């Protein structure tokens, strides 16, 4: 049981401007669409690398239809539809813009040749060893742009690399606007069940958070925001899609694209984790209009990519005016999709002096019933109706325990003033009772990861403890999607890393240029 004392352990994709839609009556499909996007050549075969965000010769015409509203105070009002028809160049969309838009992307010109290691994991799940391995696989691996190395100015190096790919013809502009249907076939870790998650890639109008618009569900860390902003300034390109959820109980959006995703996919790759990613290019105006209509009043909940969305907002305001920079690439998935899977992100703490260890043990005993369990029971079962339960183990004794909250009133007192959905969050209760009350962490400490770390699975967390990198670990249940939605609807943001949506989206399928020239 915790409580015994121990000594402390020492840029620039080009996209022609397009004519704005008519100012007249509102309709699902504007007459004219958005700027072209960047995409890769046709993808086939097994992908030798993990997934990263948007990239080189494996780029997909990703940002095509964007779902976005007007900015607050805009007299032109808001409109939430997708647009996938080109506008003539030299005219900016200075009027009511649709929320979702299609564009012409940049892609690899050879639609038959299989790219070598050009799609990968998101920058925030790649460690230095993985980064080096991926970069060595291909000069066109997206890590060279999305996670750049370049001496004094890695961001300038990323922009130069991206521009070089375009000059070489490694990526080319997609001739026509399109939506991109996406299916991810995967087997969740620890399960033998095969699942399929379906969605589509489009451009979304950037707007402030609010009801009926776009909602976040997690707080963000300042470091990644600054990194992504500097990269965006240099490349003037969205390099990876934001993952967002929308309600579509009738499956209207999916049904509108399904006939176009029944044949041979444009891209078909399998990553190192065994996830198969298939994409279909949809240019049929009727299908696009049907998808627009299905999402006309949809609220979008950001599932993954909060830092990138906030970066896009800041960048759009820096540039000012209207143009492609007012849109961001998203992958939209229905909340009702049967393939939607959420895993927890476990917490680790370090720098525990004997005094802090005693405080931690006292806090645990005061608020939780403690029961010793086997290691197989460290990760609590995902029982949304049961009492809050955490797994716990420290590096010194290495004895696993289950910690069950004695009374919900304890969480209510610790989180007074917060909404009921927020007070029922495992991550929020752990943050309030343990990280803040027992260990004295501040919001700034948590934001800057002072004494705090994260692990995506139990094996990773236990390995960090065994190597002495952390002193203790807390294991959490996955947060149900409906709980994510309830917290967002209450106008609150969860603690950072409250969810881990699996699988990640590939980087390198789609780029979104943020300029018209």
Coordinates of N, CA and C in Angstrom, one line a residue, residues 248-376:
X248 N -25.2 12.3 -36.2 CA -25.9 12.0 -37.5 C -26.6 10.6 -37.3
X249 N -27.7 10.7 -36.4 CA -28.3 9.4 -36.0 C -28.9 8.7 -37.2
X250 N -29.3 9.4 -38.2 CA -29.9 8.7 -39.4 C -28.9 8.2 -40.4
X251 N -27.6 8.6 -40.2 CA -26.5 8.2 -41.1 C -26.6 8.9 -42.4
X252 N -27.2 10.1 -42.5 CA -27.4 10.7 -43.8 C -26.1 11.1 -44.5
X253 N -25.1 11.6 -43.7 CA -23.8 12.0 -44.4 C -23.1 10.8 -44.9
X254 N -23.1 9.7 -44.1 CA -22.4 8.5 -44.5 C -23.1 7.9 -45.7
X255 N -24.5 7.9 -45.7 CA -25.2 7.3 -46.8 C -25.0 8.1 -48.1
X256 N -24.8 9.4 -48.0 CA -24.6 10.2 -49.2 C -23.3 9.8 -49.9
X257 N -22.3 9.4 -49.2 CA -21.0 9.1 -49.8 C -20.8 7.6 -50.0
X258 N -21.7 6.8 -49.4 CA -21.5 5.3 -49.5 C -21.4 4.8 -50.9
X259 N -22.3 5.2 -51.8 CA -22.2 4.6 -53.2 C -20.8 4.9 -53.9
X260 N -20.2 6.0 -53.5 CA -18.9 6.4 -54.1 C -17.7 5.7 -53.4
X261 N -18.0 5.0 -52.3 CA -17.0 4.3 -51.5 C -17.2 2.8 -51.6
X262 N -17.9 2.4 -52.7 CA -18.1 1.0 -52.9 C -17.2 0.3 -53.8
X263 N -16.5 1.1 -54.6 CA -15.6 0.5 -55.6 C -14.2 0.5 -55.1
X264 N -13.2 0.5 -56.1 CA -11.8 0.5 -55.8 C -11.4 1.8 -55.1
X265 N -10.8 1.7 -54.0 CA -10.4 3.0 -53.3 C -9.2 3.7 -54.1
X266 N -9.2 5.0 -53.9 CA -8.1 5.8 -54.4 C -6.8 5.4 -53.7
X267 N -6.9 5.3 -52.4 CA -5.7 4.9 -51.6 C -6.1 3.7 -50.7
X268 N -5.1 2.8 -50.5 CA -5.3 1.6 -49.7 C -4.0 1.3 -49.1
X269 N -3.8 1.6 -47.8 CA -2.5 1.3 -47.1 C -2.8 0.7 -45.8
X270 N -1.8 0.0 -45.3 CA -1.8 -0.6 -43.9 C -0.6 -0.1 -43.2
X271 N -0.9 0.4 -41.9 CA 0.2 0.9 -41.2 C 0.9 -0.2 -40.3
X272 N 1.9 0.2 -39.5 CA 2.6 -0.7 -38.7 C 1.8 -1.3 -37.6
X273 N 0.7 -0.7 -37.2 CA -0.1 -1.2 -36.2 C -1.2 -2.1 -36.7
X274 N -1.2 -2.3 -38.0 CA -2.2 -3.2 -38.7 C -3.5 -2.6 -39.1
X275 N -3.6 -1.3 -38.9 CA -4.8 -0.6 -39.4 C -4.7 -0.3 -40.9
X276 N -5.8 -0.7 -41.5 CA -5.9 -0.5 -43.0 C -6.7 0.8 -43.2
X277 N -6.1 1.7 -44.0 CA -6.7 3.0 -44.3 C -7.1 3.1 -45.8
X278 N -8.4 3.2 -46.1 CA -8.8 3.3 -47.5 C -9.5 4.7 -47.7
X279 N -9.2 5.3 -48.8 CA -9.8 6.6 -49.2 C -10.4 6.5 -50.6
X280 N -11.5 7.2 -50.7 CA -12.2 7.3 -52.0 C -12.5 8.8 -52.3
X281 N -12.2 9.2 -53.5 CA -12.3 10.6 -54.0 C -13.8 10.8 -54.5
X282 N -14.5 11.7 -53.9 CA -15.9 11.9 -54.2 C -16.0 13.3 -54.8
X283 N -16.4 13.4 -56.1 CA -16.5 14.6 -56.8 C -18.0 14.9 -57.3
X284 N -18.8 13.9 -57.1 CA -20.2 14.0 -57.6 C -20.9 15.2 -56.9
X285 N -21.4 16.2 -57.6 CA -22.1 17.3 -56.9 C -23.3 16.9 -56.1
X286 N -24.1 16.0 -56.5 CA -25.2 15.5 -55.8 C -24.8 14.9 -54.4
X287 N -23.8 14.1 -54.5 CA -23.3 13.5 -53.2 C -22.8 14.5 -52.2
X288 N -22.0 15.5 -52.8 CA -21.5 16.5 -51.9 C -22.6 17.4 -51.4
X289 N -23.6 17.7 -52.2 CA -24.7 18.5 -51.7 C -25.5 17.7 -50.6
X290 N -25.6 16.4 -50.7 CA -26.3 15.6 -49.7 C -25.5 15.6 -48.4
X291 N -24.2 15.5 -48.5 CA -23.4 15.6 -47.3 C -23.5 17.0 -46.6
X292 N -23.6 18.0 -47.5 CA -23.7 19.4 -46.9 C -25.0 19.5 -46.2
X293 N -26.1 19.0 -46.8 CA -27.4 19.1 -46.2 C -27.5 18.4 -44.8
X294 N -26.8 17.2 -44.8 CA -26.8 16.4 -43.6 C -26.1 17.1 -42.4
X295 N -25.1 18.0 -42.8 CA -24.3 18.7 -41.7 C -24.7 20.1 -41.6
X296 N -25.8 20.5 -42.2 CA -26.2 22.0 -42.2 C -26.2 22.6 -40.8
X297 N -26.8 21.8 -39.9 CA -26.9 22.3 -38.5 C -26.1 21.6 -37.5
X298 N -25.1 20.8 -37.9 CA -24.4 20.0 -37.0 C -23.4 20.8 -36.2
X299 N -23.3 20.4 -34.9 CA -22.3 20.9 -34.0 C -21.1 20.0 -34.1
X300 N -19.9 20.5 -34.2 CA -18.7 19.7 -34.3 C -18.0 19.7 -33.0
X301 N -17.6 18.5 -32.5 CA -16.9 18.3 -31.3 C -15.5 17.8 -31.6
X302 N -14.5 18.6 -31.3 CA -13.1 18.2 -31.6 C -12.8 17.0 -30.7
X303 N -12.4 15.9 -31.3 CA -12.0 14.7 -30.6 C -10.5 14.6 -30.4
X304 N -9.8 15.0 -31.5 CA -8.3 15.0 -31.4 C -7.8 16.1 -32.3
X305 N -6.9 16.9 -31.8 CA -6.3 18.0 -32.6 C -6.6 19.4 -32.0
X306 N -6.9 19.5 -30.7 CA -7.2 20.8 -30.1 C -6.1 21.8 -30.3
X307 N -4.8 21.4 -30.2 CA -3.7 22.3 -30.4 C -3.7 22.8 -31.8
X308 N -3.9 21.9 -32.8 CA -3.9 22.4 -34.2 C -5.1 23.3 -34.5
X309 N -6.2 23.0 -33.9 CA -7.4 23.9 -34.1 C -7.1 25.3 -33.5
X310 N -6.6 25.4 -32.3 CA -6.3 26.7 -31.7 C -5.2 27.4 -32.5
X311 N -4.2 26.6 -33.0 CA -3.2 27.2 -33.9 C -3.9 27.8 -35.1
X312 N -4.8 27.1 -35.7 CA -5.5 27.6 -36.9 C -6.2 28.9 -36.7
X313 N -6.8 29.0 -35.5 CA -7.6 30.2 -35.1 C -6.6 31.4 -35.0
X314 N -5.5 31.2 -34.3 CA -4.5 32.2 -34.1 C -4.0 32.7 -35.5
X315 N -3.6 31.7 -36.3 CA -3.0 32.0 -37.6 C -4.0 32.8 -38.5
X316 N -5.2 32.4 -38.5 CA -6.2 33.0 -39.3 C -6.4 34.5 -38.9
X317 N -6.4 34.7 -37.6 CA -6.5 36.1 -37.1 C -5.2 36.9 -37.4
X318 N -4.1 36.3 -37.4 CA -2.9 37.0 -37.7 C -2.9 37.5 -39.2
X319 N -3.3 36.6 -40.1 CA -3.4 36.9 -41.5 C -4.5 38.0 -41.7
X320 N -5.6 37.8 -41.1 CA -6.7 38.7 -41.3 C -7.4 38.5 -42.6
X321 N -8.6 39.2 -42.8 CA -9.3 39.2 -44.0 C -9.9 37.8 -44.3
X322 N -10.3 37.6 -45.5 CA -10.9 36.3 -45.9 C -9.9 35.6 -46.8
X323 N -10.1 34.3 -47.0 CA -9.3 33.5 -47.8 C -9.2 32.1 -47.3
X324 N -8.3 31.2 -47.9 CA -8.2 29.8 -47.5 C -7.7 29.7 -46.1
X325 N -7.1 30.7 -45.5 CA -6.6 30.6 -44.1 C -7.7 30.5 -43.1
X326 N -8.9 30.9 -43.6 CA -10.1 30.8 -42.7 C -10.7 29.4 -42.6
X327 N -10.0 28.4 -43.2 CA -10.5 27.0 -43.2 C -9.4 26.1 -42.6
X328 N -9.9 25.0 -42.1 CA -8.9 24.0 -41.5 C -9.4 22.6 -42.0
X329 N -8.4 21.8 -42.2 CA -8.7 20.4 -42.6 C -9.2 19.6 -41.4
X330 N -10.3 18.9 -41.7 CA -10.9 18.0 -40.6 C -11.3 16.7 -41.2
X331 N -11.3 15.7 -40.4 CA -12.0 14.4 -40.7 C -13.2 14.3 -39.8
X332 N -14.3 14.2 -40.4 CA -15.6 14.2 -39.6 C -16.1 12.7 -39.5
X333 N -16.4 12.4 -38.3 CA -16.9 11.0 -38.0 C -18.2 11.2 -37.1
X334 N -19.2 10.4 -37.4 CA -20.5 10.5 -36.7 C -20.3 9.9 -35.3
X335 N -20.9 10.6 -34.3 CA -20.9 10.1 -32.9 C -21.5 8.7 -32.8
X336 N -22.4 8.4 -33.7 CA -23.1 7.1 -33.7 C -22.3 6.0 -34.5
X337 N -21.2 6.3 -35.0 CA -20.4 5.3 -35.8 C -20.0 4.1 -34.9
X338 N -20.3 2.9 -35.3 CA -20.0 1.8 -34.4 C -18.5 1.5 -34.3
X339 N -17.7 2.1 -35.1 CA -16.3 1.9 -35.0 C -15.6 2.9 -34.2
X340 N -16.3 3.7 -33.5 CA -15.7 4.8 -32.7 C -15.2 4.2 -31.4
X341 N -13.9 4.2 -31.1 CA -13.2 3.6 -30.0 C -12.4 4.6 -29.2
X342 N -12.6 4.7 -27.9 CA -11.8 5.6 -27.0 C -11.1 4.8 -26.0
X343 N -9.8 5.1 -25.8 CA -9.0 4.5 -24.8 C -8.6 5.6 -23.8
X344 N -8.2 5.2 -22.6 CA -7.7 6.1 -21.6 C -6.3 6.5 -21.8
X345 N -5.8 7.6 -21.2 CA -4.4 8.0 -21.1 C -4.1 8.0 -19.7
X346 N -3.1 7.1 -19.3 CA -2.8 7.0 -17.9 C -1.9 8.1 -17.4
X347 N -1.9 8.3 -16.1 CA -1.1 9.4 -15.5 C 0.1 8.8 -14.7
X348 N 1.2 9.5 -14.8 CA 2.4 9.2 -14.0 C 2.9 10.4 -13.3
X349 N 3.5 10.2 -12.1 CA 4.0 11.3 -11.4 C 5.4 11.0 -10.9
X350 N 6.3 12.1 -10.8 CA 7.6 11.9 -10.3 C 8.0 13.0 -9.4
X351 N 9.2 12.9 -8.9 CA 9.7 13.9 -7.9 C 9.0 13.8 -6.6
X352 N 8.7 12.6 -6.2 CA 8.0 12.4 -4.9 C 9.0 12.3 -3.8
X353 N 9.1 13.4 -3.0 CA 9.9 13.3 -1.8 C 9.2 12.5 -0.7
X354 N 9.9 12.0 0.3 CA 9.2 11.3 1.4 C 7.9 12.0 1.9
X355 N 8.0 13.3 2.0 CA 6.9 14.1 2.5 C 5.7 14.0 1.5
X356 N 6.0 14.2 0.3 CA 4.9 14.1 -0.7 C 4.4 12.7 -0.8
X357 N 5.2 11.7 -0.6 CA 4.7 10.3 -0.6 C 3.7 10.1 0.5
X358 N 4.0 10.6 1.7 CA 3.1 10.5 2.8 C 1.8 11.3 2.5
X359 N 1.9 12.4 1.9 CA 0.7 13.2 1.6 C -0.2 12.4 0.6
X360 N 0.5 11.8 -0.4 CA -0.2 11.0 -1.4 C -0.9 9.8 -0.7
X361 N -0.2 9.1 0.1 CA -0.8 8.0 0.8 C -2.0 8.4 1.7
X362 N -1.9 9.5 2.4 CA -3.0 10.0 3.2 C -4.2 10.4 2.4
X363 N -3.9 11.0 1.2 CA -5.0 11.4 0.4 C -5.8 10.2 -0.2
X364 N -5.0 9.2 -0.6 CA -5.6 8.0 -1.1 C -6.5 7.3 -0.1
X365 N -6.0 7.2 1.1 CA -6.7 6.5 2.2 C -8.0 7.3 2.6
X366 N -7.9 8.6 2.5 CA -9.0 9.4 2.9 C -10.2 9.4 1.9
X367 N -9.9 9.3 0.7 CA -10.9 9.4 -0.3 C -11.3 8.1 -1.0
X368 N -10.4 7.1 -0.9 CA -10.6 5.8 -1.7 C -10.6 4.6 -0.8
X369 N -11.4 3.6 -1.2 CA -11.2 2.3 -0.6 C -10.1 1.6 -1.4
X370 N -9.2 1.0 -0.7 CA -8.0 0.5 -1.3 C -8.0 -1.1 -1.2
X371 N -7.8 -1.7 -2.4 CA -7.8 -3.1 -2.5 C -6.6 -3.6 -3.4
X372 N -5.8 -4.5 -2.9 CA -4.7 -5.0 -3.7 C -5.3 -6.0 -4.7
X373 N -4.7 -5.8 -6.0 CA -5.2 -6.6 -7.1 C -4.0 -7.2 -7.9
X374 N -4.3 -8.0 -8.8 CA -3.2 -8.5 -9.7 C -2.9 -7.5 -10.8
X375 N -1.8 -7.6 -11.5 CA -1.4 -6.6 -12.5 C -2.4 -6.6 -13.6
X376 N -3.1 -7.7 -13.9 CA -4.1 -7.8 -15.0 C -5.3 -6.9 -14.7

